[in-house]
Amino acid sequence: MNATSGLARRLCALAMLTAAGGLLASACADNESSLFVRMRMARTGDCTVTCSPDEEFWTADSVDSAYRNSHSATLLVGNQIVRRGDSDVLRTETSRVQLYEAEVRITDIAGNPVEGADGASGYVVPVTGIVDPGSSDEAGYNCTEVLLIDGATMDVLRDQARASGRPVEVISTVLVRGRTLGGQEVETAEWSYPIQVCFNCSACINTDPPDCCNPATAENDPDACGDVDKEIVGSCSGQVGVVDCRTLGKSCGDYLAER
């Protein structure tokens, strides 16, 4: 083999390696587009959610830290992986994605990390849900519940909101991970969502008879709460609204005094 042919082979191998690297880079890029967070589903009426891109969604949340120890939201996740199942040749569908965890980090509106009471500026939480592949040009969708603010971070934000007397604005950034039934690891690009955290900005209602007795207590001792027949009112998670003292098991004032 002469020097010219040897050089040609080396150049060919280098070209193939470069092309393979390009394919790998493309695969990595497609990995984030295969799975994606579409939106935060709205909770209205009886606080239920319908998992569809055509349903109502929210663009920001407001949370009263006086009555919430953490904050979760229902996110709509899309799957754009091409279907691979074929009943004619008995090939099973491997493009369904099983969601298994979400990585969350919280920052202020300037982008600075917000550390929780445990000193961590982020956390990983388990999630559930299977997202089917789409059909034609449409993605498949399903919902998953994600902890947008954990308890340790909420403790810090509660202290800040109480001390300042005004809401604290933060951004919760989420990355959802999943695994196809064929064993391929996929994850979404980062999805960011604004949340306003206040302290005692909800309307807390004391009910008659006194003691704002918890309905669970009334089940064990019917005389403990007197004749409470009014329906318990409240607001959906992600909205500041009305707090019924019966959900607290004590009067609004007694509850706040302990926060």
Tab-separated table of C-alpha atoms in Angstrom:
chain	number	residue	atom	x	y	z
A	1	MET	CA	0.000	0.000	0.000
A	2	ASN	CA	1.499	3.340	-1.063
A	3	ALA	CA	1.485	6.539	0.987
A	4	THR	CA	-1.227	8.114	-1.138
A	5	SER	CA	-3.720	5.294	-0.609
A	6	GLY	CA	-2.896	5.176	3.118
A	7	LEU	CA	-3.573	8.890	3.437
A	8	ALA	CA	-6.827	8.491	1.544
A	9	ARG	CA	-7.982	5.776	3.915
A	10	ARG	CA	-7.097	7.856	6.951
A	11	LEU	CA	-8.998	10.828	5.530
A	12	CYS	CA	-11.973	8.588	4.805
A	13	ALA	CA	-11.946	7.241	8.372
A	14	LEU	CA	-11.723	10.780	9.728
A	15	ALA	CA	-14.662	11.846	7.560
A	16	MET	CA	-16.731	8.891	8.794
A	17	LEU	CA	-15.836	9.688	12.415
A	18	THR	CA	-16.817	13.328	11.890
A	19	ALA	CA	-20.112	12.283	10.305
A	20	ALA	CA	-20.802	9.889	13.174
A	21	GLY	CA	-20.082	12.699	15.622
A	22	GLY	CA	-22.556	14.847	13.742
A	23	LEU	CA	-25.176	12.128	14.004
A	24	LEU	CA	-24.529	11.777	17.715
A	25	ALA	CA	-24.826	15.523	18.228
A	26	SER	CA	-28.051	15.493	16.230
A	27	ALA	CA	-29.389	12.644	18.357
A	28	CYS	CA	-28.614	14.604	21.511
A	29	ALA	CA	-30.353	17.667	20.100
A	30	ASP	CA	-33.394	15.593	19.111
A	31	ASN	CA	-33.446	14.099	22.617
A	32	GLU	CA	-34.665	17.397	24.095
A	33	SER	CA	-37.231	17.951	21.348
A	34	SER	CA	-38.650	14.431	21.572
A	35	LEU	CA	-40.091	15.113	25.021
A	36	PHE	CA	-41.262	18.571	26.090
A	37	VAL	CA	-43.326	20.418	28.696
A	38	ARG	CA	-46.229	22.127	26.929
A	39	MET	CA	-47.914	24.094	29.743
A	40	ARG	CA	-49.202	24.264	33.316
A	41	MET	CA	-52.790	23.025	33.310
A	42	ALA	CA	-55.426	25.273	34.920
A	43	ARG	CA	-57.522	24.060	37.830
A	44	THR	CA	-60.988	25.562	37.748
A	45	GLY	CA	-64.383	24.775	39.216
A	46	ASP	CA	-63.907	21.619	41.281
A	47	CYS	CA	-60.105	21.893	40.813
A	48	THR	CA	-59.912	18.999	38.358
A	49	VAL	CA	-57.703	18.911	35.264
A	50	THR	CA	-58.223	17.603	31.735
A	51	CYS	CA	-54.940	16.616	30.060
A	52	SER	CA	-55.184	18.178	26.609
A	53	PRO	CA	-53.390	21.029	24.816
A	54	ASP	CA	-56.841	22.432	23.999
A	55	GLU	CA	-57.786	22.928	27.659
A	56	GLU	CA	-57.258	26.007	29.843
A	57	PHE	CA	-53.777	26.744	31.145
A	58	TRP	CA	-52.141	29.241	33.497
A	59	THR	CA	-49.110	31.394	32.786
A	60	ALA	CA	-48.239	32.117	36.448
A	61	ASP	CA	-49.154	30.931	39.951
A	62	SER	CA	-49.795	32.748	43.208
A	63	VAL	CA	-49.257	30.886	46.474
A	64	ASP	CA	-50.038	31.945	50.043
A	65	SER	CA	-47.178	30.500	52.099
A	66	ALA	CA	-49.146	31.048	55.308
A	67	TYR	CA	-51.387	28.135	54.317
A	68	ARG	CA	-49.155	26.125	51.961
A	69	ASN	CA	-46.046	24.207	53.005
A	70	SER	CA	-45.055	23.426	49.404
A	71	HIS	CA	-46.469	23.923	45.936
A	72	SER	CA	-47.183	21.436	43.141
A	73	ALA	CA	-48.674	21.847	39.680
A	74	THR	CA	-49.995	19.621	36.918
A	75	LEU	CA	-47.832	19.924	33.795
A	76	LEU	CA	-48.773	18.767	30.305
A	77	VAL	CA	-45.922	16.780	28.731
A	78	GLY	CA	-45.706	16.038	25.007
A	79	ASN	CA	-44.049	13.121	23.192
A	80	GLN	CA	-42.889	13.586	19.587
A	81	ILE	CA	-41.098	10.262	19.131
A	82	VAL	CA	-42.223	8.447	15.980
A	83	ARG	CA	-44.473	5.413	16.448
A	84	ARG	CA	-42.699	2.086	15.908
A	85	GLY	CA	-45.412	-0.475	16.620
A	86	ASP	CA	-46.777	-2.585	13.774
A	87	SER	CA	-49.502	-5.156	14.393
A	88	ASP	CA	-48.922	-6.723	10.965
A	89	VAL	CA	-45.470	-7.936	11.960
A	90	LEU	CA	-46.247	-8.263	15.694
A	91	ARG	CA	-43.872	-5.438	16.601
A	92	THR	CA	-44.753	-3.804	19.922
A	93	GLU	CA	-44.910	-0.042	20.439
A	94	THR	CA	-41.654	1.075	22.091
A	95	SER	CA	-42.069	4.850	21.712
A	96	ARG	CA	-44.293	5.373	24.741
A	97	VAL	CA	-42.406	7.298	27.418
A	98	GLN	CA	-42.565	6.436	31.109
A	99	LEU	CA	-41.867	9.589	33.135
A	100	TYR	CA	-39.877	8.924	36.280
A	101	GLU	CA	-38.316	12.113	37.694
A	102	ALA	CA	-38.154	15.885	37.501
A	103	GLU	CA	-35.189	18.096	38.319
A	104	VAL	CA	-36.225	21.470	39.725
A	105	ARG	CA	-34.239	24.604	40.485
A	106	ILE	CA	-35.641	27.850	41.840
A	107	THR	CA	-34.260	31.323	41.173
A	108	ASP	CA	-35.318	34.884	41.855
A	109	ILE	CA	-36.397	37.036	38.910
A	110	ALA	CA	-32.780	38.161	38.445
A	111	GLY	CA	-31.690	34.545	37.948
A	112	ASN	CA	-29.967	34.116	41.317
A	113	PRO	CA	-30.415	30.678	42.939
A	114	VAL	CA	-32.814	30.519	45.888
A	115	GLU	CA	-31.438	28.190	48.539
A	116	GLY	CA	-33.861	26.284	50.709
A	117	ALA	CA	-33.690	25.942	54.476
A	118	ASP	CA	-31.550	22.835	53.875
A	119	GLY	CA	-28.987	24.865	51.898
A	120	ALA	CA	-29.822	23.247	48.548
A	121	SER	CA	-30.629	25.359	45.489
A	122	GLY	CA	-32.385	22.559	43.623
A	123	TYR	CA	-33.806	19.072	44.031
A	124	VAL	CA	-34.945	15.981	42.160
A	125	VAL	CA	-38.405	14.511	42.741
A	126	PRO	CA	-40.120	11.379	41.401
A	127	VAL	CA	-42.971	11.836	38.907
A	128	THR	CA	-45.316	9.403	37.188
A	129	GLY	CA	-47.153	9.136	33.907
A	130	ILE	CA	-46.924	7.467	30.513
A	131	VAL	CA	-46.967	9.667	27.411
A	132	ASP	CA	-48.069	7.940	24.212
A	133	PRO	CA	-46.408	8.817	20.908
A	134	GLY	CA	-48.347	11.123	18.656
A	135	SER	CA	-49.882	10.462	15.283
A	136	SER	CA	-48.914	12.144	12.019
A	137	ASP	CA	-47.603	15.632	12.874
A	138	GLU	CA	-49.298	15.815	16.286
A	139	ALA	CA	-47.524	14.946	19.544
A	140	GLY	CA	-49.003	12.656	22.162
A	141	TYR	CA	-49.788	14.205	25.563
A	142	ASN	CA	-50.297	13.311	29.203
A	143	CYS	CA	-50.081	15.087	32.557
A	144	THR	CA	-47.717	14.695	35.459
A	145	GLU	CA	-47.706	16.362	38.871
A	146	VAL	CA	-44.447	18.171	39.705
A	147	LEU	CA	-43.342	19.769	42.977
A	148	LEU	CA	-42.513	23.319	41.819
A	149	ILE	CA	-41.532	24.574	45.303
A	150	ASP	CA	-40.419	22.088	47.942
A	151	GLY	CA	-40.914	22.497	51.672
A	152	ALA	CA	-37.362	23.676	52.427
A	153	THR	CA	-37.577	26.434	49.818
A	154	MET	CA	-41.088	27.421	50.867
A	155	ASP	CA	-39.814	27.943	54.438
A	156	VAL	CA	-37.280	30.483	53.152
A	157	LEU	CA	-39.776	32.250	50.878
A	158	ARG	CA	-42.333	32.396	53.691
A	159	ASP	CA	-39.847	34.194	55.941
A	160	GLN	CA	-38.960	36.619	53.138
A	161	ALA	CA	-42.592	37.413	52.303
A	162	ARG	CA	-43.526	37.854	55.959
A	163	ALA	CA	-40.527	40.108	56.673
A	164	SER	CA	-41.028	42.319	53.611
A	165	GLY	CA	-44.814	42.463	53.794
A	166	ARG	CA	-45.059	41.905	50.036
A	167	PRO	CA	-44.989	38.926	47.668
A	168	VAL	CA	-41.715	37.327	46.614
A	169	GLU	CA	-41.420	36.509	42.917
A	170	VAL	CA	-39.485	33.410	41.868
A	171	ILE	CA	-38.994	31.265	38.792
A	172	SER	CA	-39.311	27.488	39.049
A	173	THR	CA	-37.388	25.768	36.248
A	174	VAL	CA	-38.228	22.141	35.541
A	175	LEU	CA	-36.573	19.392	33.520
A	176	VAL	CA	-38.628	16.184	33.191
A	177	ARG	CA	-36.952	12.836	32.485
A	178	GLY	CA	-38.419	9.691	31.048
A	179	ARG	CA	-37.561	6.379	29.437
A	180	THR	CA	-39.156	4.848	26.363
A	181	LEU	CA	-40.496	1.301	26.526
A	182	GLY	CA	-37.587	0.520	24.212
A	183	GLY	CA	-35.105	1.627	26.893
A	184	GLN	CA	-34.087	5.003	25.448
A	185	GLU	CA	-33.483	7.799	27.970
A	186	VAL	CA	-35.166	11.096	27.047
A	187	GLU	CA	-35.585	14.415	28.808
A	188	THR	CA	-37.259	17.745	28.150
A	189	ALA	CA	-35.524	21.056	27.674
A	190	GLU	CA	-35.748	23.277	30.739
A	191	TRP	CA	-39.195	24.801	31.210
A	192	SER	CA	-39.513	27.905	33.426
A	193	TYR	CA	-42.597	29.111	35.262
A	194	PRO	CA	-43.150	32.268	37.388
A	195	ILE	CA	-44.627	31.945	40.879
A	196	GLN	CA	-45.550	34.705	43.328
A	197	VAL	CA	-45.258	33.719	46.997
A	198	CYS	CA	-47.070	35.879	49.569
A	199	PHE	CA	-47.824	35.568	53.268
A	200	ASN	CA	-51.396	35.790	54.615
A	201	CYS	CA	-52.795	37.280	51.413
A	202	SER	CA	-55.766	34.874	51.329
A	203	ALA	CA	-59.143	35.521	52.922
A	204	CYS	CA	-59.423	33.163	55.902
A	205	ILE	CA	-62.985	32.644	57.136
A	206	ASN	CA	-63.934	31.649	60.676
A	207	THR	CA	-67.181	29.672	60.751
A	208	ASP	CA	-69.917	29.133	63.330
A	209	PRO	CA	-70.146	27.215	65.598
A	210	PRO	CA	-66.797	28.157	67.178
A	211	ASP	CA	-63.479	26.289	67.202
A	212	CYS	CA	-63.456	25.943	63.390
A	213	CYS	CA	-63.652	22.238	63.979
A	214	ASN	CA	-62.046	19.945	61.455
A	215	PRO	CA	-64.654	17.678	59.768
A	216	ALA	CA	-62.436	14.674	60.563
A	217	THR	CA	-62.880	15.494	64.252
A	218	ALA	CA	-66.639	15.701	63.787
A	219	GLU	CA	-66.691	12.175	62.377
A	220	ASN	CA	-65.168	10.816	65.597
A	221	ASP	CA	-67.090	13.112	67.945
A	222	PRO	CA	-70.322	14.501	66.420
A	223	ASP	CA	-70.857	16.830	69.397
A	224	ALA	CA	-67.398	18.400	69.204
A	225	CYS	CA	-68.196	20.701	66.323
A	226	GLY	CA	-71.832	21.450	66.902
A	227	ASP	CA	-74.175	21.688	63.933
A	228	VAL	CA	-71.805	22.388	61.033
A	229	ASP	CA	-73.616	21.791	57.786
A	230	LYS	CA	-72.143	24.468	55.540
A	231	GLU	CA	-69.996	23.282	52.648
A	232	ILE	CA	-66.268	23.873	53.025
A	233	VAL	CA	-65.009	26.435	50.539
A	234	GLY	CA	-61.471	26.876	49.288
A	235	SER	CA	-59.250	27.757	46.349
A	236	CYS	CA	-57.397	25.557	43.888
A	237	SER	CA	-53.655	25.089	44.243
A	238	GLY	CA	-51.856	27.897	42.443
A	239	GLN	CA	-54.446	30.552	43.235
A	240	VAL	CA	-54.847	32.889	46.181
A	241	GLY	CA	-58.439	32.775	47.345
A	242	VAL	CA	-60.478	31.761	50.372
A	243	VAL	CA	-59.323	29.541	53.253
A	244	ASP	CA	-61.993	27.860	55.386
A	245	CYS	CA	-60.779	27.567	58.969
A	246	ARG	CA	-62.313	24.099	59.210
A	247	THR	CA	-59.548	22.842	56.897
A	248	LEU	CA	-57.041	24.172	59.455
A	249	GLY	CA	-58.654	22.559	62.474
A	250	LYS	CA	-58.524	25.858	64.407
A	251	SER	CA	-59.386	29.519	64.026
A	252	CYS	CA	-57.532	31.614	61.449
A	253	GLY	CA	-55.891	33.703	64.192
A	254	ASP	CA	-54.707	30.685	66.186
A	255	TYR	CA	-53.320	29.070	63.050
A	256	LEU	CA	-51.384	32.171	61.920
A	257	ALA	CA	-49.974	32.670	65.406
A	258	GLU	CA	-48.199	29.337	65.034
A	259	ARG	CA	-46.673	30.038	61.607
